[in-house]
mmCIF file of C-alpha atoms in Angstrom:
data_model
loop_
_atom_site.group_PDB
_atom_site.id
_atom_site.type_symbol
_atom_site.label_atom_id
_atom_site.label_comp_id
_atom_site.label_asym_id
_atom_site.label_seq_id
_atom_site.Cartn_x
_atom_site.Cartn_y
_atom_site.Cartn_z
ATOM 1 C CA MET A 28 -2.793 -22.368 21.391
ATOM 2 C CA THR A 29 -6.132 -21.602 19.715
ATOM 3 C CA SER A 30 -6.870 -20.256 16.254
ATOM 4 C CA LEU A 31 -8.666 -17.268 14.826
ATOM 5 C CA PRO A 32 -10.294 -16.963 11.408
ATOM 6 C CA THR A 33 -7.738 -15.979 8.801
ATOM 7 C CA ARG A 34 -7.721 -13.528 5.930
ATOM 8 C CA SER A 35 -5.402 -13.013 2.996
ATOM 9 C CA LEU A 36 -3.527 -9.743 2.699
ATOM 10 C CA GLY A 37 -4.508 -9.050 -0.871
ATOM 11 C CA THR A 38 -3.944 -11.448 -3.735
ATOM 12 C CA THR A 39 -0.174 -11.689 -3.227
ATOM 13 C CA GLY A 40 0.201 -11.406 0.546
ATOM 14 C CA PRO A 41 0.247 -13.978 3.327
ATOM 15 C CA GLN A 42 -2.635 -15.512 5.260
ATOM 16 C CA VAL A 43 -2.907 -13.771 8.625
ATOM 17 C CA SER A 44 -5.255 -13.841 11.590
ATOM 18 C CA ALA A 45 -8.434 -11.783 11.146
ATOM 19 C CA LEU A 46 -7.150 -9.453 13.862
ATOM 20 C CA GLY A 47 -3.566 -8.274 14.170
ATOM 21 C CA LEU A 48 -1.817 -6.823 17.213
ATOM 22 C CA GLY A 49 -0.470 -3.294 16.867
ATOM 23 C CA CYS A 50 2.429 -3.033 19.300
ATOM 24 C CA MET A 51 3.255 0.690 19.106
ATOM 25 C CA GLY A 52 1.612 1.664 22.397
ATOM 26 C CA MET A 53 3.835 -0.770 24.261
ATOM 27 C CA SER A 54 6.810 1.498 23.544
ATOM 28 C CA ALA A 55 5.682 4.957 22.538
ATOM 29 C CA LEU A 56 3.166 7.779 22.260
ATOM 30 C CA TYR A 57 0.706 6.757 25.003
ATOM 31 C CA GLY A 58 2.782 7.459 28.092
ATOM 32 C CA GLU A 59 4.505 4.916 30.302
ATOM 33 C CA SER A 60 4.007 1.229 29.552
ATOM 34 C CA ASP A 61 4.587 -1.965 31.517
ATOM 35 C CA ARG A 62 7.235 -4.117 29.842
ATOM 36 C CA ALA A 63 6.230 -7.336 31.604
ATOM 37 C CA GLU A 64 2.550 -6.800 30.806
ATOM 38 C CA SER A 65 3.409 -5.918 27.208
ATOM 39 C CA ILE A 66 5.270 -9.187 26.723
ATOM 40 C CA ALA A 67 2.501 -11.100 28.489
ATOM 41 C CA THR A 68 -0.013 -9.454 26.145
ATOM 42 C CA ILE A 69 1.961 -10.487 23.064
ATOM 43 C CA HIS A 70 2.153 -14.030 24.435
ATOM 44 C CA ALA A 71 -1.605 -14.045 25.110
ATOM 45 C CA ALA A 72 -2.283 -12.779 21.592
ATOM 46 C CA LEU A 73 -0.141 -15.505 20.055
ATOM 47 C CA ASP A 74 -1.836 -18.114 22.246
ATOM 48 C CA ALA A 75 -5.233 -16.854 21.072
ATOM 49 C CA GLY A 76 -4.215 -17.339 17.447
ATOM 50 C CA VAL A 77 -3.103 -13.824 16.511
ATOM 51 C CA THR A 78 -0.359 -14.248 13.914
ATOM 52 C CA LEU A 79 0.224 -10.659 12.733
ATOM 53 C CA LEU A 80 2.371 -8.362 14.887
ATOM 54 C CA ASP A 81 2.751 -4.780 13.680
ATOM 55 C CA THR A 82 5.573 -2.455 14.658
ATOM 56 C CA GLY A 83 7.764 0.394 13.440
ATOM 57 C CA ASP A 84 11.516 0.750 13.772
ATOM 58 C CA PHE A 85 10.958 4.250 15.199
ATOM 59 C CA TYR A 86 8.538 3.160 17.948
ATOM 60 C CA GLY A 87 10.617 4.030 20.983
ATOM 61 C CA MET A 88 13.641 4.305 18.653
ATOM 62 C CA GLY A 89 13.998 0.541 18.330
ATOM 63 C CA HIS A 90 12.478 -0.346 21.713
ATOM 64 C CA ASN A 91 9.395 -1.930 20.161
ATOM 65 C CA GLU A 92 11.353 -4.230 17.868
ATOM 66 C CA LEU A 93 13.517 -5.361 20.779
ATOM 67 C CA LEU A 94 10.362 -5.963 22.829
ATOM 68 C CA ILE A 95 8.894 -8.148 20.083
ATOM 69 C CA ASN A 96 12.201 -9.983 19.812
ATOM 70 C CA GLU A 97 12.071 -10.784 23.531
ATOM 71 C CA ALA A 98 8.411 -11.787 23.387
ATOM 72 C CA LEU A 99 9.001 -14.175 20.493
ATOM 73 C CA ARG A 100 12.149 -15.666 22.028
ATOM 74 C CA THR A 101 10.206 -16.499 25.181
ATOM 75 C CA ALA A 102 7.055 -17.731 23.445
ATOM 76 C CA PRO A 103 6.298 -21.404 22.743
ATOM 77 C CA ALA A 104 7.941 -22.601 19.535
ATOM 78 C CA ALA A 105 4.630 -23.229 17.744
ATOM 79 C CA ALA A 106 3.422 -19.683 18.364
ATOM 80 C CA ARG A 107 6.785 -18.204 17.426
ATOM 81 C CA GLU A 108 6.843 -20.049 14.119
ATOM 82 C CA GLN A 109 3.377 -18.785 13.142
ATOM 83 C CA ALA A 110 4.113 -15.130 13.956
ATOM 84 C CA LEU A 111 4.405 -12.683 11.066
ATOM 85 C CA ILE A 112 6.031 -9.305 11.658
ATOM 86 C CA SER A 113 5.041 -6.152 9.789
ATOM 87 C CA VAL A 114 7.542 -3.299 10.075
ATOM 88 C CA LYS A 115 7.240 0.366 9.154
ATOM 89 C CA PHE A 116 10.410 2.370 8.531
ATOM 90 C CA GLY A 117 11.540 5.752 7.316
ATOM 91 C CA ALA A 118 10.703 8.139 10.156
ATOM 92 C CA LEU A 119 13.589 10.343 11.272
ATOM 93 C CA ARG A 120 13.795 11.061 15.008
ATOM 94 C CA THR A 121 15.685 13.319 17.393
ATOM 95 C CA VAL A 122 17.265 12.365 20.703
ATOM 96 C CA GLU A 123 14.375 14.165 22.402
ATOM 97 C CA GLY A 124 11.849 12.035 20.521
ATOM 98 C CA GLY A 125 10.762 14.537 17.902
ATOM 99 C CA PHE A 126 10.020 13.701 14.263
ATOM 100 C CA THR A 127 12.002 15.512 11.580
ATOM 101 C CA GLY A 128 10.765 13.904 8.366
ATOM 102 C CA TYR A 129 11.009 10.683 6.355
ATOM 103 C CA ASP A 130 13.736 9.068 4.291
ATOM 104 C CA GLY A 131 12.729 6.776 1.427
ATOM 105 C CA ARG A 132 16.020 6.717 -0.502
ATOM 106 C CA PRO A 133 17.062 3.199 -1.576
ATOM 107 C CA ALA A 134 20.261 3.395 0.499
ATOM 108 C CA ALA A 135 18.212 4.383 3.526
ATOM 109 C CA VAL A 136 15.732 1.541 2.922
ATOM 110 C CA ARG A 137 18.574 -0.982 3.005
ATOM 111 C CA ASN A 138 20.030 0.656 6.104
ATOM 112 C CA PHE A 139 16.737 0.679 8.015
ATOM 113 C CA ALA A 140 16.134 -2.970 7.118
ATOM 114 C CA ALA A 141 19.570 -4.046 8.330
ATOM 115 C CA TYR A 142 18.982 -2.486 11.736
ATOM 116 C CA SER A 143 15.468 -3.951 12.026
ATOM 117 C CA LEU A 144 16.662 -7.452 11.223
ATOM 118 C CA GLN A 145 19.287 -7.145 13.950
ATOM 119 C CA ARG A 146 16.860 -5.819 16.565
ATOM 120 C CA LEU A 147 14.177 -8.379 15.721
ATOM 121 C CA GLY A 148 16.677 -11.220 15.740
ATOM 122 C CA THR A 149 15.336 -12.694 12.515
ATOM 123 C CA ASP A 150 16.642 -13.301 9.011
ATOM 124 C CA HIS A 151 13.637 -11.777 7.274
ATOM 125 C CA ILE A 152 10.817 -9.265 7.726
ATOM 126 C CA ASP A 153 7.426 -10.575 6.659
ATOM 127 C CA ILE A 154 5.941 -7.254 5.495
ATOM 128 C CA TYR A 155 7.998 -4.097 5.063
ATOM 129 C CA ARG A 156 6.680 -0.600 4.364
ATOM 130 C CA ILE A 157 7.681 3.039 4.563
ATOM 131 C CA ALA A 158 5.604 4.756 7.249
ATOM 132 C CA ARG A 159 4.945 7.885 5.200
ATOM 133 C CA VAL A 160 5.852 8.757 1.630
ATOM 134 C CA ASP A 161 9.089 10.695 1.367
ATOM 135 C CA PRO A 162 8.085 13.750 -0.713
ATOM 136 C CA ASP A 163 11.622 14.015 -2.095
ATOM 137 C CA VAL A 164 11.862 10.423 -3.348
ATOM 138 C CA PRO A 165 9.531 8.908 -5.967
ATOM 139 C CA ILE A 166 7.553 6.029 -4.499
ATOM 140 C CA GLU A 167 8.827 3.895 -7.377
ATOM 141 C CA GLU A 168 12.377 4.164 -6.015
ATOM 142 C CA THR A 169 11.386 3.310 -2.447
ATOM 143 C CA VAL A 170 9.261 0.328 -3.479
ATOM 144 C CA GLY A 171 11.960 -0.786 -5.911
ATOM 145 C CA ALA A 172 14.454 -0.906 -3.048
ATOM 146 C CA ILE A 173 12.104 -3.055 -0.974
ATOM 147 C CA ALA A 174 11.607 -5.303 -3.996
ATOM 148 C CA GLU A 175 15.382 -5.822 -4.081
ATOM 149 C CA LEU A 176 15.228 -6.871 -0.422
ATOM 150 C CA VAL A 177 12.477 -9.330 -1.352
ATOM 151 C CA GLU A 178 14.661 -10.761 -4.118
ATOM 152 C CA ALA A 179 17.544 -11.112 -1.647
ATOM 153 C CA GLY A 180 15.317 -12.956 0.836
ATOM 154 C CA HIS A 181 15.447 -10.287 3.561
ATOM 155 C CA VAL A 182 11.776 -9.299 3.101
ATOM 156 C CA ARG A 183 8.832 -11.499 2.182
ATOM 157 C CA HIS A 184 6.151 -8.976 1.160
ATOM 158 C CA ILE A 185 5.882 -5.274 0.346
ATOM 159 C CA GLY A 186 3.355 -3.049 2.080
ATOM 160 C CA LEU A 187 2.465 0.633 1.995
ATOM 161 C CA SER A 188 1.210 3.047 4.623
ATOM 162 C CA GLU A 189 -1.108 6.047 4.385
ATOM 163 C CA VAL A 190 -0.843 6.511 0.615
ATOM 164 C CA GLY A 191 -3.505 7.828 -1.723
ATOM 165 C CA ALA A 192 -5.039 6.036 -4.697
ATOM 166 C CA ASP A 193 -2.637 7.481 -7.278
ATOM 167 C CA THR A 194 0.441 6.543 -5.264
ATOM 168 C CA LEU A 195 -1.027 3.100 -4.695
ATOM 169 C CA ARG A 196 -1.258 2.596 -8.471
ATOM 170 C CA ARG A 197 2.279 3.828 -9.064
ATOM 171 C CA ALA A 198 3.686 1.529 -6.404
ATOM 172 C CA ALA A 199 1.754 -1.491 -7.646
ATOM 173 C CA ALA A 200 3.180 -0.944 -11.127
ATOM 174 C CA VAL A 201 6.680 -1.545 -9.701
ATOM 175 C CA ALA A 202 6.134 -4.675 -7.617
ATOM 176 C CA PRO A 203 3.337 -6.715 -6.004
ATOM 177 C CA ILE A 204 1.897 -4.902 -2.977
ATOM 178 C CA ALA A 205 0.425 -7.105 -0.267
ATOM 179 C CA ASP A 206 -1.415 -4.510 1.776
ATOM 180 C CA LEU A 207 -1.977 -0.880 2.585
ATOM 181 C CA GLN A 208 -1.871 0.053 6.245
ATOM 182 C CA ILE A 209 -4.143 3.015 6.871
ATOM 183 C CA GLU A 210 -6.404 4.441 9.544
ATOM 184 C CA TYR A 211 -9.947 3.137 9.221
ATOM 185 C CA SER A 212 -12.690 3.217 11.829
ATOM 186 C CA LEU A 213 -16.231 4.374 12.400
ATOM 187 C CA VAL A 214 -14.887 7.902 12.831
ATOM 188 C CA SER A 215 -12.229 7.767 10.084
ATOM 189 C CA ARG A 216 -13.846 6.665 6.844
ATOM 190 C CA SER A 217 -12.209 8.825 4.183
ATOM 191 C CA ILE A 218 -10.623 5.776 2.509
ATOM 192 C CA GLU A 219 -14.044 4.568 1.350
ATOM 193 C CA GLU A 220 -14.297 7.118 -1.481
ATOM 194 C CA LYS A 221 -11.181 6.371 -3.572
ATOM 195 C CA ILE A 222 -8.534 4.445 -1.672
ATOM 196 C CA LEU A 223 -10.500 1.339 -0.706
ATOM 197 C CA PRO A 224 -11.981 0.839 -4.209
ATOM 198 C CA THR A 225 -8.507 1.247 -5.738
ATOM 199 C CA ALA A 226 -7.013 -1.286 -3.338
ATOM 200 C CA ARG A 227 -9.828 -3.702 -4.191
ATOM 201 C CA GLU A 228 -9.227 -3.203 -7.918
ATOM 202 C CA LEU A 229 -5.497 -3.851 -7.535
ATOM 203 C CA GLY A 230 -5.885 -6.841 -5.223
ATOM 204 C CA ILE A 231 -4.250 -5.070 -2.294
ATOM 205 C CA GLY A 232 -5.386 -5.847 1.249
ATOM 206 C CA ILE A 233 -6.056 -3.321 4.000
ATOM 207 C CA THR A 234 -4.582 -3.478 7.484
ATOM 208 C CA ALA A 235 -6.627 -0.963 9.438
ATOM 209 C CA TYR A 236 -5.052 0.829 12.359
ATOM 210 C CA GLY A 237 -6.761 3.256 14.719
ATOM 211 C CA VAL A 238 -9.903 1.105 14.703
ATOM 212 C CA LEU A 239 -10.774 2.543 18.139
ATOM 213 C CA SER A 240 -9.367 5.960 17.197
ATOM 214 C CA ARG A 241 -6.603 5.710 19.813
ATOM 215 C CA GLY A 242 -9.059 4.747 22.518
ATOM 216 C CA LEU A 243 -11.512 7.557 21.729
ATOM 217 C CA ILE A 244 -14.280 5.161 20.715
ATOM 218 C CA SER A 245 -13.234 2.297 22.977
ATOM 219 C CA GLY A 246 -15.880 3.057 25.553
ATOM 220 C CA HIS A 247 -13.177 3.525 28.185
ATOM 221 C CA PHE A 248 -12.151 7.144 27.548
ATOM 222 C CA THR A 249 -13.831 9.614 29.903
ATOM 223 C CA ARG A 250 -14.409 13.351 29.635
ATOM 224 C CA ASP A 251 -12.342 14.110 32.720
ATOM 225 C CA ARG A 252 -9.405 11.833 31.946
ATOM 226 C CA GLU A 253 -5.983 13.408 32.446
ATOM 227 C CA LEU A 254 -3.416 12.210 29.918
ATOM 228 C CA ALA A 255 0.107 11.293 30.960
ATOM 229 C CA PRO A 256 3.045 13.456 29.849
ATOM 230 C CA GLY A 257 4.144 12.460 26.366
ATOM 231 C CA ASP A 258 0.775 10.962 25.440
ATOM 232 C CA PHE A 259 0.197 11.702 21.744
ATOM 233 C CA ARG A 260 -3.497 12.292 22.394
ATOM 234 C CA GLY A 261 -2.656 15.474 24.277
ATOM 235 C CA MET A 262 -1.901 17.026 20.869
ATOM 236 C CA SER A 263 -4.600 15.253 18.855
ATOM 237 C CA PRO A 264 -7.410 17.569 17.698
ATOM 238 C CA ARG A 265 -10.055 14.923 18.387
ATOM 239 C CA PHE A 266 -9.147 14.891 22.084
ATOM 240 C CA GLN A 267 -9.272 18.659 22.539
ATOM 241 C CA GLY A 268 -11.971 20.728 24.249
ATOM 242 C CA ASP A 269 -15.303 20.836 22.473
ATOM 243 C CA ASN A 270 -14.117 18.254 19.938
ATOM 244 C CA LEU A 271 -13.683 15.717 22.726
ATOM 245 C CA ARG A 272 -17.124 16.475 24.137
ATOM 246 C CA ARG A 273 -18.785 16.045 20.744
ATOM 247 C CA ASN A 274 -16.870 12.857 19.987
ATOM 248 C CA LEU A 275 -17.725 11.275 23.325
ATOM 249 C CA ASP A 276 -21.370 12.130 22.658
ATOM 250 C CA LEU A 277 -21.045 9.889 19.588
ATOM 251 C CA VAL A 278 -19.556 7.174 21.794
ATOM 252 C CA ASP A 279 -22.532 7.409 24.138
ATOM 253 C CA ARG A 280 -24.838 6.840 21.197
ATOM 254 C CA LEU A 281 -22.734 3.903 20.049
ATOM 255 C CA ARG A 282 -22.795 2.506 23.596
ATOM 256 C CA ALA A 283 -26.579 2.301 23.435
ATOM 257 C CA VAL A 284 -26.333 0.204 20.258
ATOM 258 C CA ALA A 285 -23.656 -2.018 21.790
ATOM 259 C CA GLU A 286 -25.605 -2.607 24.989
ATOM 260 C CA ALA A 287 -28.688 -3.558 23.012
ATOM 261 C CA LYS A 288 -26.513 -6.100 21.223
ATOM 262 C CA GLY A 289 -25.004 -7.379 24.474
ATOM 263 C CA VAL A 290 -21.427 -6.382 23.589
ATOM 264 C CA THR A 291 -19.021 -3.620 24.554
ATOM 265 C CA VAL A 292 -18.422 -0.388 22.671
ATOM 266 C CA ALA A 293 -14.940 -1.545 21.663
ATOM 267 C CA GLN A 294 -16.259 -4.867 20.408
ATOM 268 C CA ILE A 295 -18.954 -3.343 18.207
ATOM 269 C CA ALA A 296 -16.482 -0.780 16.803
ATOM 270 C CA ILE A 297 -13.937 -3.489 15.956
ATOM 271 C CA ALA A 298 -16.639 -5.805 14.588
ATOM 272 C CA TRP A 299 -17.785 -3.014 12.262
ATOM 273 C CA VAL A 300 -14.264 -2.739 10.773
ATOM 274 C CA LEU A 301 -13.984 -6.535 10.560
ATOM 275 C CA GLY A 302 -17.183 -6.568 8.525
ATOM 276 C CA GLN A 303 -15.963 -4.060 5.956
ATOM 277 C CA GLY A 304 -13.822 -6.631 4.137
ATOM 278 C CA PRO A 305 -16.696 -8.862 3.056
ATOM 279 C CA ARG A 306 -18.994 -5.862 2.515
ATOM 280 C CA HIS A 307 -16.580 -4.070 0.206
ATOM 281 C CA GLY A 308 -15.225 -7.116 -1.583
ATOM 282 C CA ALA A 309 -11.742 -6.844 -0.120
ATOM 283 C CA ASP A 310 -10.284 -8.201 3.078
ATOM 284 C CA VAL A 311 -9.710 -5.741 5.887
ATOM 285 C CA VAL A 312 -7.597 -6.831 8.856
ATOM 286 C CA PRO A 313 -7.998 -4.587 11.919
ATOM 287 C CA LEU A 314 -4.947 -3.974 14.085
ATOM 288 C CA ILE A 315 -5.880 -3.816 17.751
ATOM 289 C CA GLY A 316 -3.578 -1.712 19.898
ATOM 290 C CA ALA A 317 -4.099 -3.559 23.185
ATOM 291 C CA ARG A 318 -1.406 -2.892 25.788
ATOM 292 C CA SER A 319 -2.815 -5.286 28.389
ATOM 293 C CA ARG A 320 -4.300 -8.753 28.465
ATOM 294 C CA THR A 321 -7.603 -7.330 29.682
ATOM 295 C CA ARG A 322 -7.969 -5.042 26.671
ATOM 296 C CA LEU A 323 -6.762 -7.825 24.372
ATOM 297 C CA THR A 324 -9.410 -10.242 25.638
ATOM 298 C CA GLU A 325 -12.123 -7.647 25.092
ATOM 299 C CA ALA A 326 -10.915 -6.891 21.551
ATOM 300 C CA LEU A 327 -10.689 -10.548 20.563
ATOM 301 C CA GLY A 328 -14.341 -10.925 21.512
ATOM 302 C CA ALA A 329 -15.201 -8.808 18.458
ATOM 303 C CA VAL A 330 -14.477 -11.791 16.216
ATOM 304 C CA ASP A 331 -17.608 -13.486 17.561
ATOM 305 C CA VAL A 332 -19.860 -10.461 16.999
ATOM 306 C CA THR A 333 -22.100 -10.726 13.945
ATOM 307 C CA LEU A 334 -23.698 -7.510 12.732
ATOM 308 C CA ASP A 335 -26.880 -7.823 10.688
ATOM 309 C CA GLU A 336 -28.396 -5.104 8.522
ATOM 310 C CA ALA A 337 -30.419 -3.718 11.423
ATOM 311 C CA ASP A 338 -27.287 -3.495 13.563
ATOM 312 C CA LEU A 339 -25.359 -1.747 10.798
ATOM 313 C CA ALA A 340 -28.172 0.737 10.280
ATOM 314 C CA ALA A 341 -28.247 1.497 14.013
ATOM 315 C CA ILE A 342 -24.477 2.009 14.039
ATOM 316 C CA GLU A 343 -24.694 4.369 11.051
ATOM 317 C CA ARG A 344 -27.378 6.395 12.843
ATOM 318 C CA ALA A 345 -25.285 6.583 15.990
ATOM 319 C CA VAL A 346 -22.054 7.513 14.201
ATOM 320 C CA PRO A 347 -22.817 8.956 10.748
ATOM 321 C CA VAL A 348 -20.053 9.300 8.170
ATOM 322 C CA GLY A 349 -18.068 12.451 8.865
ATOM 323 C CA ALA A 350 -19.535 12.971 12.325
ATOM 324 C CA ALA A 351 -16.190 13.059 14.166
ATOM 325 C CA ALA A 352 -15.034 16.469 15.365
ATOM 326 C CA GLY A 353 -11.413 17.361 14.619
ATOM 327 C CA GLU A 354 -8.747 15.962 12.323
ATOM 328 C CA ARG A 355 -7.108 12.648 13.166
ATOM 329 C CA TYR A 356 -3.632 14.218 13.490
ATOM 330 C CA PRO A 357 -2.277 17.693 14.262
ATOM 331 C CA ALA A 358 -1.867 19.870 11.168
ATOM 332 C CA ALA A 359 1.895 19.272 10.808
ATOM 333 C CA GLN A 360 1.391 15.507 10.729
ATOM 334 C CA MET A 361 -1.637 15.716 8.433
ATOM 335 C CA ALA A 362 0.659 17.402 5.908
ATOM 336 C CA HIS A 363 2.723 14.185 5.735
ATOM 337 C CA LEU A 364 -0.273 12.035 4.790
ATOM 338 C CA ASP A 365 -0.266 11.251 1.079
ATOM 339 C CA SER A 366 -3.656 9.616 1.708
ATOM 340 C CA GLU A 367 -5.173 13.000 2.534
ATOM 341 C CA HIS A 368 -4.011 14.850 -0.578
#
């Protein structure tokens, strides 16, 4: 087992590896997945020193938590003991897999946590967060319920997901917040205006998901790729028609910068996010959504990529702020993002 550089999730959160593993794609939203390869990828991540595993209780309606449970049970003891699990809750699903809203009531928080603990096979959740703010429940009540779980020993740290600066302040007034999980990448930089400075002021870390924009800026997505049935990207505005063409033009420009640096497109995109912590005065921990050991190995290589001022300037020229075509979610899902209002 090797080690990666570590970062603190805010001033009150745990020390975690500089890169975390987002496990969602192993169970949901990107078409069929390979269970054996998923578990092997989690094992490889742990062996490489990744300590942060991110999931949601609604990823595959519990499938992802059970997958992580199996992966940890079959991992070497040393790796298992170092693993930290971050869980999102609150999404309401249908039998057919649809989303019908979010539930942040205190009773629901306790209920979701009880089921997650059972599926994960653990006595505590390291970081617990509602996936989206429930518009019918004040954030103070939801966070207060998680704080009670912390006091009872069932949860170690409180996180948030996709909340705006005002909600971040309200939540932090109730209990210590370790981190905010939010989309952040070269093509999704809206948090830089208000949310990131507020998190820095409050001592709240950032766990960045979508650092490759769901594969869009990975360097592996092609213009003629046919998506599998059930793949979320089939409904994503950034992967549609002219938007896709314009976005892949940006990737081509980024590829030229990466090749000049001797790295891959994915590595330079991840390295850029990794560098935002030190640059902005707050630690940012990218979550890499690798579903295979090959993609994991490539992503981990980003840790060794150092970007100087000339590199950063070239990246900014290739992918200027706001250059991405299309919203990051369909309109109905954008409406659920407190971070966008």
